[in-house]
Coordinates of C-alpha atoms in Angstrom, one line a residue:
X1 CA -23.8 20.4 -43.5
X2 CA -26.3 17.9 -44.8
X3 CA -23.5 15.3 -45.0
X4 CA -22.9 15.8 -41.0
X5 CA -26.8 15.3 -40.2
X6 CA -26.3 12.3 -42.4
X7 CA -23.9 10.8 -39.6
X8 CA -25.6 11.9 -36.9
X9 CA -28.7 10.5 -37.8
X10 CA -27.2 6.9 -38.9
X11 CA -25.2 6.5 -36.1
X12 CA -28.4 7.2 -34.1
X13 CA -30.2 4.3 -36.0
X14 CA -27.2 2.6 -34.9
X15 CA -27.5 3.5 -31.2
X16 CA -31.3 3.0 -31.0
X17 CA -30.9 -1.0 -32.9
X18 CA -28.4 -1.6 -29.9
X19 CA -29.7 -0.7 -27.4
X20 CA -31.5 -4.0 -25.6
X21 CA -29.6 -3.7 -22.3
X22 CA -28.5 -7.7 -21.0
X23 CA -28.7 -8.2 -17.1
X24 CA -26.5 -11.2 -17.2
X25 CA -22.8 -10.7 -16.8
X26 CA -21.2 -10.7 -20.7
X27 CA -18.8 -9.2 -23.1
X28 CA -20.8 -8.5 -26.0
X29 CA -21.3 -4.5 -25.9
X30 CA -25.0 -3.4 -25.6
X31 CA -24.2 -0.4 -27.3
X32 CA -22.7 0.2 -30.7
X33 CA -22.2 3.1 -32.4
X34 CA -20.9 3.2 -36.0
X35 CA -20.7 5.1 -38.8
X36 CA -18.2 7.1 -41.2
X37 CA -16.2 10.7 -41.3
X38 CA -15.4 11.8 -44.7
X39 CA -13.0 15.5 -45.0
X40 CA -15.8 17.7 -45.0
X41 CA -16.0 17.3 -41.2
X42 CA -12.4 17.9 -40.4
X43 CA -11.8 19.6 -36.9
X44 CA -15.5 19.3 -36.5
X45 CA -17.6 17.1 -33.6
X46 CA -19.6 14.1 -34.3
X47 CA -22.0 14.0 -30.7
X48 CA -23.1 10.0 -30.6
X49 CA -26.1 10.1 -27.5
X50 CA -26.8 6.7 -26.2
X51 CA -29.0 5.7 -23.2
X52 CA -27.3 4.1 -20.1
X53 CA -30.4 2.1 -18.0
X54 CA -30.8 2.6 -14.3
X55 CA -29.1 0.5 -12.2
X56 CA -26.0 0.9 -14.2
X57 CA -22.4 0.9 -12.0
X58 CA -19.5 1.1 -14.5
X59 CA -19.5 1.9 -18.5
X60 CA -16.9 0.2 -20.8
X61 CA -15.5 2.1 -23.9
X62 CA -13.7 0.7 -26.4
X63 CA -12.9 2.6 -30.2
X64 CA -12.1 1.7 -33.1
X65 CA -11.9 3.5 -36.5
X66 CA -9.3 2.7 -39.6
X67 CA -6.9 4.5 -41.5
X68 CA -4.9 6.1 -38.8
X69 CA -1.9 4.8 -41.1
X70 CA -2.9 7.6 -43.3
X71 CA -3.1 9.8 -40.2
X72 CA -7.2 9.9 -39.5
X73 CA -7.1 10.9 -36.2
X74 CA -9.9 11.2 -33.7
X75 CA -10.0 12.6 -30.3
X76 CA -12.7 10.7 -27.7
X77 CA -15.1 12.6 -24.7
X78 CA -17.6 11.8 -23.0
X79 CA -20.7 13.2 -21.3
X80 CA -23.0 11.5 -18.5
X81 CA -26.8 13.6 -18.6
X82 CA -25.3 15.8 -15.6
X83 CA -21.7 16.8 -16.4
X84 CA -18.8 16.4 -18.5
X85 CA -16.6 12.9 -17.6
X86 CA -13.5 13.4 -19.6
X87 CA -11.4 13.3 -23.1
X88 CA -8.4 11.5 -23.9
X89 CA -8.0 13.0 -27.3
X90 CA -6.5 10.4 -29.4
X91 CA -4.2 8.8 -27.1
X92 CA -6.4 5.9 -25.7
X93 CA -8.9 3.3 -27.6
X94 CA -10.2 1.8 -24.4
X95 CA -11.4 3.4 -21.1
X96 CA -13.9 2.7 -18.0
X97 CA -15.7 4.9 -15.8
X98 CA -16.8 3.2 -12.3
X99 CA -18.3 4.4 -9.2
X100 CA -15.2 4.3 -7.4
X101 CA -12.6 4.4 -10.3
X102 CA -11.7 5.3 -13.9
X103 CA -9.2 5.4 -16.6
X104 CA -7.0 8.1 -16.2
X105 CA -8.1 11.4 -18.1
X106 CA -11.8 10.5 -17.0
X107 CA -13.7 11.3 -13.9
X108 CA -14.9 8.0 -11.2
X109 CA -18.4 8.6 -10.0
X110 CA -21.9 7.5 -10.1
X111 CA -23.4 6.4 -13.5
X112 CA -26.7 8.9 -13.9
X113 CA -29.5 6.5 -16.0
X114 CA -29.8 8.7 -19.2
X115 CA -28.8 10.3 -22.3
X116 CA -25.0 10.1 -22.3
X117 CA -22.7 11.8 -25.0
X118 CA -19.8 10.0 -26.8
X119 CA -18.4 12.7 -28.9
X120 CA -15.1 12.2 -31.1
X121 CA -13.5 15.4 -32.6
X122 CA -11.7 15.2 -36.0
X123 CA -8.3 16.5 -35.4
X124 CA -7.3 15.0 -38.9
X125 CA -8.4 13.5 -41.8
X126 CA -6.9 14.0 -45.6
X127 CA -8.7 15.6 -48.2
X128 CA -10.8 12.7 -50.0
X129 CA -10.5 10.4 -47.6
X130 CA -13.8 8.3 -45.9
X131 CA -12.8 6.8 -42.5
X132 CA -15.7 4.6 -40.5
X133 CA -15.8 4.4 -36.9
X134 CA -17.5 2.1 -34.3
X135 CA -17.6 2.7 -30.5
X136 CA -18.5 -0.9 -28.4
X137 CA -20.4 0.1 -25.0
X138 CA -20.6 -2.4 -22.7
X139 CA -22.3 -1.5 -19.2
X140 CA -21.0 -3.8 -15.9
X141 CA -18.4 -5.3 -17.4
X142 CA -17.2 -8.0 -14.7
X143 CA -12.9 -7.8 -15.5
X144 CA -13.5 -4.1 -15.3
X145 CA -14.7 -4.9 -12.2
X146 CA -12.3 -7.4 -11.2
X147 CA -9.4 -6.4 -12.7
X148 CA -7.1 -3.3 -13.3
X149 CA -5.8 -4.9 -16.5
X150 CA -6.8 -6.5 -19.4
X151 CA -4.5 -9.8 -19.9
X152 CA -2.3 -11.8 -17.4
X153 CA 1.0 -9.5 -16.8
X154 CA 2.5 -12.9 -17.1
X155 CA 1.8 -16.5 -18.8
X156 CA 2.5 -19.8 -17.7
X157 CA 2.2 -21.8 -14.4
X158 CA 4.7 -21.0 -11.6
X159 CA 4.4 -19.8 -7.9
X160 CA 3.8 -16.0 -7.3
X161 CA 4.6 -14.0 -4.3
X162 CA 2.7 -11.8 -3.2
X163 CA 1.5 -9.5 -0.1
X164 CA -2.6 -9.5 0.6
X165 CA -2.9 -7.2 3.2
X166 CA -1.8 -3.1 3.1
X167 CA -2.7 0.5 4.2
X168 CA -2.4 3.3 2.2
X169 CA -4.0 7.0 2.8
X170 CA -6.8 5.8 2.0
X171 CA -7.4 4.6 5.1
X172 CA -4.6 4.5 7.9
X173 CA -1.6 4.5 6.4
X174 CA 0.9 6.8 6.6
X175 CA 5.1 7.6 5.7
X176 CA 7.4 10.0 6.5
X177 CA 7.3 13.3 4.3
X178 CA 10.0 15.2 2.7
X179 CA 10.5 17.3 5.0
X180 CA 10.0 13.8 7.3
X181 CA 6.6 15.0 9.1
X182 CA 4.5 11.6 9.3
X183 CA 1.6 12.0 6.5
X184 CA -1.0 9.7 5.0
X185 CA 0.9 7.9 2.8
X186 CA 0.6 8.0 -1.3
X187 CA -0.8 4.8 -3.1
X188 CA 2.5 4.8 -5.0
X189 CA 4.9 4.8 -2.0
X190 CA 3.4 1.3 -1.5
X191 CA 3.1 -0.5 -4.6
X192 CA 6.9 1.3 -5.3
X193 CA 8.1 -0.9 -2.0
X194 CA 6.2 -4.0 -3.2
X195 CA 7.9 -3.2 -6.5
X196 CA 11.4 -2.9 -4.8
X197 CA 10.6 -6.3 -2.9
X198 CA 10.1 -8.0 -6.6
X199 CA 6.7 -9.0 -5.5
X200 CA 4.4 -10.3 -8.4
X201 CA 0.9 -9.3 -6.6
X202 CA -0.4 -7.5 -4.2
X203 CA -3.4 -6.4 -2.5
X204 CA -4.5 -2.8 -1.2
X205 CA -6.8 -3.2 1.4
X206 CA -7.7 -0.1 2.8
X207 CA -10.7 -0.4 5.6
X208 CA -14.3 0.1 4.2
X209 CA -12.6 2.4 0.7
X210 CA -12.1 1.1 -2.7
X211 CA -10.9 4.9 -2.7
X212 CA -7.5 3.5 -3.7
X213 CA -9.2 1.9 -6.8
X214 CA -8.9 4.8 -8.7
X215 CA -5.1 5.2 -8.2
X216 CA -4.4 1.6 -8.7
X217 CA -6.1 1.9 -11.8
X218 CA -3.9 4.7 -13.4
X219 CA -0.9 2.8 -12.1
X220 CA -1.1 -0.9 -13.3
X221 CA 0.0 0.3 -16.8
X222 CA 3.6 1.6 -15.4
X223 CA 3.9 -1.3 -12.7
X224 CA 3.6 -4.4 -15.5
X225 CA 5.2 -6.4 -13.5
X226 CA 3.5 -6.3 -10.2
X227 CA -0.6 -7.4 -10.6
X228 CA -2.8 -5.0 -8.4
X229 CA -5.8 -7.4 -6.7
X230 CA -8.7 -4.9 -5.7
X231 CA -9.3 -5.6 -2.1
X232 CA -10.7 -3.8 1.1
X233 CA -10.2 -4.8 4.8
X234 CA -13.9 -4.7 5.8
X235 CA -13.8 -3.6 9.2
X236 CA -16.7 -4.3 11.7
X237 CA -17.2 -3.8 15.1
X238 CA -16.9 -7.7 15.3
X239 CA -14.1 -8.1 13.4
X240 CA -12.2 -7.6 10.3
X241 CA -12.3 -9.5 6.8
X242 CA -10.2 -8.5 3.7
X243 CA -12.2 -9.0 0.2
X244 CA -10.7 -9.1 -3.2
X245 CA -11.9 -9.2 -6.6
X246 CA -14.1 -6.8 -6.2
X247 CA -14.4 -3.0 -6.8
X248 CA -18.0 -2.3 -5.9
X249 CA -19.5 -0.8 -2.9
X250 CA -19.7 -3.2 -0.2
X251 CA -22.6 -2.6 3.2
X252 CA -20.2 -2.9 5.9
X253 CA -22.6 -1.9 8.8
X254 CA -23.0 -5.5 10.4
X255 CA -26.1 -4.9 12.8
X256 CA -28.2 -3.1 10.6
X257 CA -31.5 -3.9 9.1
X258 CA -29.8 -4.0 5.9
X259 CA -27.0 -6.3 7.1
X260 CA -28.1 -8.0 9.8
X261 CA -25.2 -10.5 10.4
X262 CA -21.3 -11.3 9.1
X263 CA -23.0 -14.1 7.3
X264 CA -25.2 -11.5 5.2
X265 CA -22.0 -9.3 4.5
X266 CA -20.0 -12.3 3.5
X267 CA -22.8 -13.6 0.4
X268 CA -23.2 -9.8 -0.5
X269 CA -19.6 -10.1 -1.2
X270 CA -19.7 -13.0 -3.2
X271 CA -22.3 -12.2 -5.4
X272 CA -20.2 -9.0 -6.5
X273 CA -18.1 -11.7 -7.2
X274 CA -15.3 -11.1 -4.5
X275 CA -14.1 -13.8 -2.6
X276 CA -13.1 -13.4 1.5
X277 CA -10.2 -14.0 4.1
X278 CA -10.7 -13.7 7.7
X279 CA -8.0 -11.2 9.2
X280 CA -5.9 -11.7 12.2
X281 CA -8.7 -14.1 14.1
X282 CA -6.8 -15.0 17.5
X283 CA -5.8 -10.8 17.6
X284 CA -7.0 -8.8 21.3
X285 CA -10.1 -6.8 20.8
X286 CA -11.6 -4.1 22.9
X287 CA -9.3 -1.3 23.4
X288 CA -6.3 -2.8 22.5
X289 CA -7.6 -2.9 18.9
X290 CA -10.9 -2.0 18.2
X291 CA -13.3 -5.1 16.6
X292 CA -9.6 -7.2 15.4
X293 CA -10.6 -9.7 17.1
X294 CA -12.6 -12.1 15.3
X295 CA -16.0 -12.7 17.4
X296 CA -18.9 -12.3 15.4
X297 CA -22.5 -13.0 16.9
X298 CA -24.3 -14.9 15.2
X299 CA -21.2 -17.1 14.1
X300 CA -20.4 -16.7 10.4
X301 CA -21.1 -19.3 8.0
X302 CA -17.6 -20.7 7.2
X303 CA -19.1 -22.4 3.3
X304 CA -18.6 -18.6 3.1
X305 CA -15.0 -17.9 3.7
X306 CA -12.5 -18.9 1.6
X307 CA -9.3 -18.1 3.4
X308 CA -7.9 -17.3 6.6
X309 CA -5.1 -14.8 7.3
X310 CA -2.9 -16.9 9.8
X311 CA 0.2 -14.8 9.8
X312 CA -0.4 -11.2 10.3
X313 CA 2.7 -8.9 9.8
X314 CA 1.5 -7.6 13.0
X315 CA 2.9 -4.0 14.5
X316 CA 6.2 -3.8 13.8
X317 CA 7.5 -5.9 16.7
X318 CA 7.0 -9.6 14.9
X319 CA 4.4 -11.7 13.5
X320 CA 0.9 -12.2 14.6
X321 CA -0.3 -15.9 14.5
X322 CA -4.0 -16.9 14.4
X323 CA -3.2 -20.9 14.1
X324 CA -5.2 -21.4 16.6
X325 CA -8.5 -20.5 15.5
X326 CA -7.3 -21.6 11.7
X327 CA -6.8 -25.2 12.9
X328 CA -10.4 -24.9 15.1
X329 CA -12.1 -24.6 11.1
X330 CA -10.4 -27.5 10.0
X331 CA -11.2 -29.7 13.1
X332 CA -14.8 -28.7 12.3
X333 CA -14.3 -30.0 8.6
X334 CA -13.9 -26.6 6.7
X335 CA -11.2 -26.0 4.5
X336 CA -10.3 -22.1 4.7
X337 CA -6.8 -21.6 2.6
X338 CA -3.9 -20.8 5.2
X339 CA -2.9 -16.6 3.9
X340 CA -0.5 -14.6 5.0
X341 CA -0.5 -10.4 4.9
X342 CA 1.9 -7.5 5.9
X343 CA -0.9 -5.2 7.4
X344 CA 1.5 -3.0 6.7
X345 CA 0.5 0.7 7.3
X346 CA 4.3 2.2 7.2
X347 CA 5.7 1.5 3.5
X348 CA 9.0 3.3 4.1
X349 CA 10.2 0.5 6.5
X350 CA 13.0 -1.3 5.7
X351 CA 12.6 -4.5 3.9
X352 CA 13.6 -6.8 7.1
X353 CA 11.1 -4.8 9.4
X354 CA 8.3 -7.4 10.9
X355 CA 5.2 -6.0 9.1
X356 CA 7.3 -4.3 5.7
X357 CA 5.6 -4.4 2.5
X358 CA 5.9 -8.3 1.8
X359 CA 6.5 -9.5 5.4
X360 CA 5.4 -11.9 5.4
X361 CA 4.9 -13.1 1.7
X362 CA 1.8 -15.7 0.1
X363 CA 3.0 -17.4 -2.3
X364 CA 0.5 -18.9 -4.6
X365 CA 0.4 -21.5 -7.6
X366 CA -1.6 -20.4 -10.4
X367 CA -1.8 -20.8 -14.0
X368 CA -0.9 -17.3 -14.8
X369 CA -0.4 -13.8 -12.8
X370 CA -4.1 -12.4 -13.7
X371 CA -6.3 -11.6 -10.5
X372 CA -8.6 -14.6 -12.1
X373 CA -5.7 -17.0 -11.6
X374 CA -4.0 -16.1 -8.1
X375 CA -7.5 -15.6 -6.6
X376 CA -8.3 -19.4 -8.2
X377 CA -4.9 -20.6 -6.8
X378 CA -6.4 -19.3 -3.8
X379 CA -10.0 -21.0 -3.4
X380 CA -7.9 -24.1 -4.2
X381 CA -5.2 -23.9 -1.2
X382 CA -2.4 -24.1 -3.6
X383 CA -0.6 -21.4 -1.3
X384 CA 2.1 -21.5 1.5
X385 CA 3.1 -18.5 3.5
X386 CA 7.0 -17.5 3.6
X387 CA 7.8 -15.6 6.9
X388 CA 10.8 -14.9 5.7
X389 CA 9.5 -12.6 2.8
X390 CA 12.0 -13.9 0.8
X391 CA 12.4 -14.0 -3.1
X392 CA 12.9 -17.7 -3.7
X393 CA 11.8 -19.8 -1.1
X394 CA 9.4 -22.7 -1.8
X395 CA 7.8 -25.5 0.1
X396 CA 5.4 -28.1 -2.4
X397 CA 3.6 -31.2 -0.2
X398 CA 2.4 -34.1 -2.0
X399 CA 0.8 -37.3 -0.8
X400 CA 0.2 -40.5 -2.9
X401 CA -2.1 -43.5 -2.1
X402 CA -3.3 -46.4 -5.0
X403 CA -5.6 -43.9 -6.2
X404 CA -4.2 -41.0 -6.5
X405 CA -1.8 -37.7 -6.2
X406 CA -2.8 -34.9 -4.0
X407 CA -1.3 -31.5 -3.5
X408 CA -1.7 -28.6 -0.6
X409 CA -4.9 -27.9 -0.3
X410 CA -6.5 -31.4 -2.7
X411 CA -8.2 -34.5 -1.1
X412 CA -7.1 -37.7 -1.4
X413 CA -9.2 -40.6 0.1
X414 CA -7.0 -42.9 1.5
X415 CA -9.0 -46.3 2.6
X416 CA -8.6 -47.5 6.0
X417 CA -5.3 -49.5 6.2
X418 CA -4.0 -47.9 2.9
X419 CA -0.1 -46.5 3.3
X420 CA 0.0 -43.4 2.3
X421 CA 3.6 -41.7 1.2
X422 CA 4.2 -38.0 1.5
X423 CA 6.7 -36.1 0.3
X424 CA 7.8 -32.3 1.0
X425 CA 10.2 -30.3 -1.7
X426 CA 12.0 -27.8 -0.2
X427 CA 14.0 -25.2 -1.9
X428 CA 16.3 -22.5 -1.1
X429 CA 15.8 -22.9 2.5
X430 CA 18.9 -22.8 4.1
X431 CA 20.1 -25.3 6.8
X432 CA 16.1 -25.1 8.2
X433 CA 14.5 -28.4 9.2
X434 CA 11.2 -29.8 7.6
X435 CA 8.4 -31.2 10.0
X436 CA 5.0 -32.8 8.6
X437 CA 1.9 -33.0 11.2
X438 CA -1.0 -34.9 11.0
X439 CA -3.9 -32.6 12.3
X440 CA -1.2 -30.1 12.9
X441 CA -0.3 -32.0 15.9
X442 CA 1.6 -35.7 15.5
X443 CA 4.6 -35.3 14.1
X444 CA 5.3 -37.9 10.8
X445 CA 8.8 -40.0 11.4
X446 CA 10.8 -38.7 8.1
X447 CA 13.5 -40.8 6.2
X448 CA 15.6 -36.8 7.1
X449 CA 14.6 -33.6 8.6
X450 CA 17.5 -31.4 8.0
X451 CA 17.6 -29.4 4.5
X452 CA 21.4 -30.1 3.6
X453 CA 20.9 -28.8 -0.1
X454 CA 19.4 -25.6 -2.0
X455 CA 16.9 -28.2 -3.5
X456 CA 15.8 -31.3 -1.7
X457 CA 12.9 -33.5 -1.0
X458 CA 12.3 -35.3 2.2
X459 CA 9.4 -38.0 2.5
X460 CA 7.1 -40.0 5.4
X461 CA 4.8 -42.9 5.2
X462 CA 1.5 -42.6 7.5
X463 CA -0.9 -45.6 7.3
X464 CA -4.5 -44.2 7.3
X465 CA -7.5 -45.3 9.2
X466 CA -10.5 -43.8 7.0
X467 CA -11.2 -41.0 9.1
X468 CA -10.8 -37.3 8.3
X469 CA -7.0 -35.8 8.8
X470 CA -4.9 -33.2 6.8
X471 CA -1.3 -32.8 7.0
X472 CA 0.9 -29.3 7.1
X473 CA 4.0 -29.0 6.0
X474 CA 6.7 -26.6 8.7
X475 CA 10.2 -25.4 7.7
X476 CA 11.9 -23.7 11.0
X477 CA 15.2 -22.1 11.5
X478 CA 17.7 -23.8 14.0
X479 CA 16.8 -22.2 16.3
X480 CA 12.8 -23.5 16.2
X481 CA 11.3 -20.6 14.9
X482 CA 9.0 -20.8 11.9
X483 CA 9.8 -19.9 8.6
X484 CA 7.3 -21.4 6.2
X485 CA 4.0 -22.6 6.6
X486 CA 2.4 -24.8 4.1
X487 CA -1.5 -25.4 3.5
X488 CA -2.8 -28.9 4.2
X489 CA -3.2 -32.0 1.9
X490 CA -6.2 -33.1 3.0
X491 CA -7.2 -36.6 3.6
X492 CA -10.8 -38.4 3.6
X493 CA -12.6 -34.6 3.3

């Protein structure tokens, strides 16, 4: 018995030496709790209090203890001031608990300010044999926030495909039933489609929930091939934007004293650290769709917005454009990254419905498949949409002047007079024609325009005059209709 007190009171030491809590973002824990467990507490508890601050959103866990090789075994719960959050006996040495989210075997919700209990119960430990333990705490941690998972689900630069706009139960979206009775639709019934679709990312943005958080969360360790991006269509009465990077609570009531415009919403969301797309801009309002148009009063600050969703899957009868306004922000000199997004809210259509889980697809070029990377690619433009949701496509633009190389969505100043050469590498699309526009409107004269091979590259010269431009990249079918849309190299920006 004296030996127990022993650890209960150094690992309090412990806990009360640790306990400075850091407001800046970081990965050092602010808690840690160590000591040892020797036979004479075997199938015992050791109760470890710490004190979580107010103000607190998410707690980190992560445990480790040695000789499990010689079968030491503990089992991990934990206690908020309140009520009991969870155990995952031995089974997991790293967990979170969020507002809105948590590691399976443990309970989402708010984080009480407090005397919290990190308890581990000796299922095992031989006769003789001295184990030590330590438990790292760390409070807000950003990835946690960010991300479902820990590492990249895949290394190395390449293009990934992916869908950034989806319904679930969680909000609107519903599936047929067993019995075929429309329901609201299970998380999994989506990301299963995206799955089927050999998508490498996708985004479920329910309106105004990071509800679905908490299922995404227990099922990025079985999808490990498919990245889930935390996202939410924030839905106002003046329009709709989707956010992603970001699991914490966002004030979507645009009008209010605590939000009193779009603009206000929009720098709330980046300082949780989320970055924004502006959904289906050119769609009816009013009845026809409540607040999907995009008219917001005072106009939003566009610094603010990184991307713009200018091909929506639409509902169910072929795509929705919003080139229109898209090409208004770059006439006006703002560079919001050309997206594309399903909307779906029906995840047991059929692959080749308009608006299917991955219809249309983004396709993005980042340094890795980690929600970091793809939402980088992102911010940067390095992203062209593929209407035809399908698994190989790819359009790359590059211009080149005496300076320099740029791709979709880089600068390149190009001196007046200077003869500048742009090229477009197509791949994998068919017998489809290549176009390249200056300002999205004057066509380039091209040494060929017809793709005649799986992998081809097809090239213009445009003298430049000093002034502002950026030129897109267009693959359609014969028959005129688009089929990829690339972002803009921009020119003089």
């Amino acid at each position: 018995m004296k030996r127990v007190c022993a650890i209960a009171l150094f690992a309090s030491s412990a806990f009360a030496a640790g306990q400075e809590f850091e407001q800046q973002q970081s990965d050092k824990p602010q808690v840690i709790l160590k000591g040892t467990v020797n036979d004479a507490q075997n199938h015992q508890f050791i109760r470890l209090p710490f004190t979580v601050p107010a103000g607190v959103h998410r707690i980190t866990v992560e445990i480790h203890y040695t000789d499990r090789e010689k079968q030491t075994v503990l089992n991990t719960e934990i206690s908020d001031p309140v009520r009991f959050r969870g155990t995952s006996g031995s089974n997991k040495n790293h967990f979170t608990i969020g507002e809105s989210d948590a590691t399976p075997s443990y309970l989402p919700g708010a984080i009480p300010a407090g005397v919290w209990m990190l308890a581990f119960g000796v299922s095992n430990i031989r006769k003789g044999m001295t184990s030590s333990y330590e438990a790292d705490i760390r409070f807000d941690r950003s990835i946690d926030d960010s991300s479902f998972t820990e590492h990249p689900l895949e290394t190395g630069a390449r293009w990934y495909r992916g869908d950034l706009h989806m319904h679930t139960a969680h909000s609107d979206g519903t599936c047929a039933s067993q019995s075929g009775r429309m329901v609201p639709c299970p998380v999994f019934s989506t990301v299963e489609a995206a799955a089927k679709r050999g998508l490498d990312f996708i985004a479920v943005t329910d309106h105004n929930s990071t509800a679905q958080s908490n299922s995404l969360r227990e099922l990025q360790p079985y999808f490990d091939k498919l990245l889930f991006i935390p996202g939410r269509e924030v839905t106002t009465f003046a329009g709709h934007t989707n956010v992603y990077g970001t699991m914490r609570y966002l004030d979507y009531h645009v009008g209010d004293n605590a939000v009193p415009d779009t603009s206000a919403l929009a720098r709330q969301a980046q300082e949780l650290g989320g970055i924004l797309s502006i959904n289906h801009a050119d769609e009816p309002g009013g009845e026809v769709c409540r607040g999907c148009r995009w008219e917001p009063n005072p106009p939003v600050d566009m610094h603010l917005i990184s991307a713009v969703e200018v091909i929506n899957g639409g509902d169910g009868e072929g795509y929705f454009p919003s080139y229109k306004f898209w090409q208004t922000q770059l006439e006006a000199g703002y560079r919001p990254t050309a997206i594309g997004g399903s909307d779906n809210h029906r995840s047991d259509w059929a692959l080749q419905h308009p608006g299917s889980v991955g219809s249309p697809t983004t396709v993005v070029y980042a340094r890795d498949l980690s929600v970091a990377a793809i939402l980088e690619g992102i911010r940067a433009g390095h992203v062209f949409i593929d209407l035809t949701g399908s698994p190989d496509r790819i359009l790359e633009v590059h211009a080149t002047d005496g300076n320099g190389t740029a791709a979709m969505g880089d600068v390149l100043a190009a001196k007046d007079g200077e003869t500048v050469h742009i090229t477009a590498h197509a791949m994998h699309c068919g017998a489809d024609r290549v176009r390249l526009l200056v300002d999205g409107i004057t066509p380039l004269e091209m040494d060929a325009d017809l793709l005649t091979t799986s992998d081809q590259q097809v090239s213009a010269e445009w003298k430049s005059d000093g002034k502002r431009h950026w030129v897109v990249a267009e693959i359609h079918d014969q028959t005129g209709g688009l089929d990829v849309l690339g972002n803009p190299v921009y020119l003089n920006f």
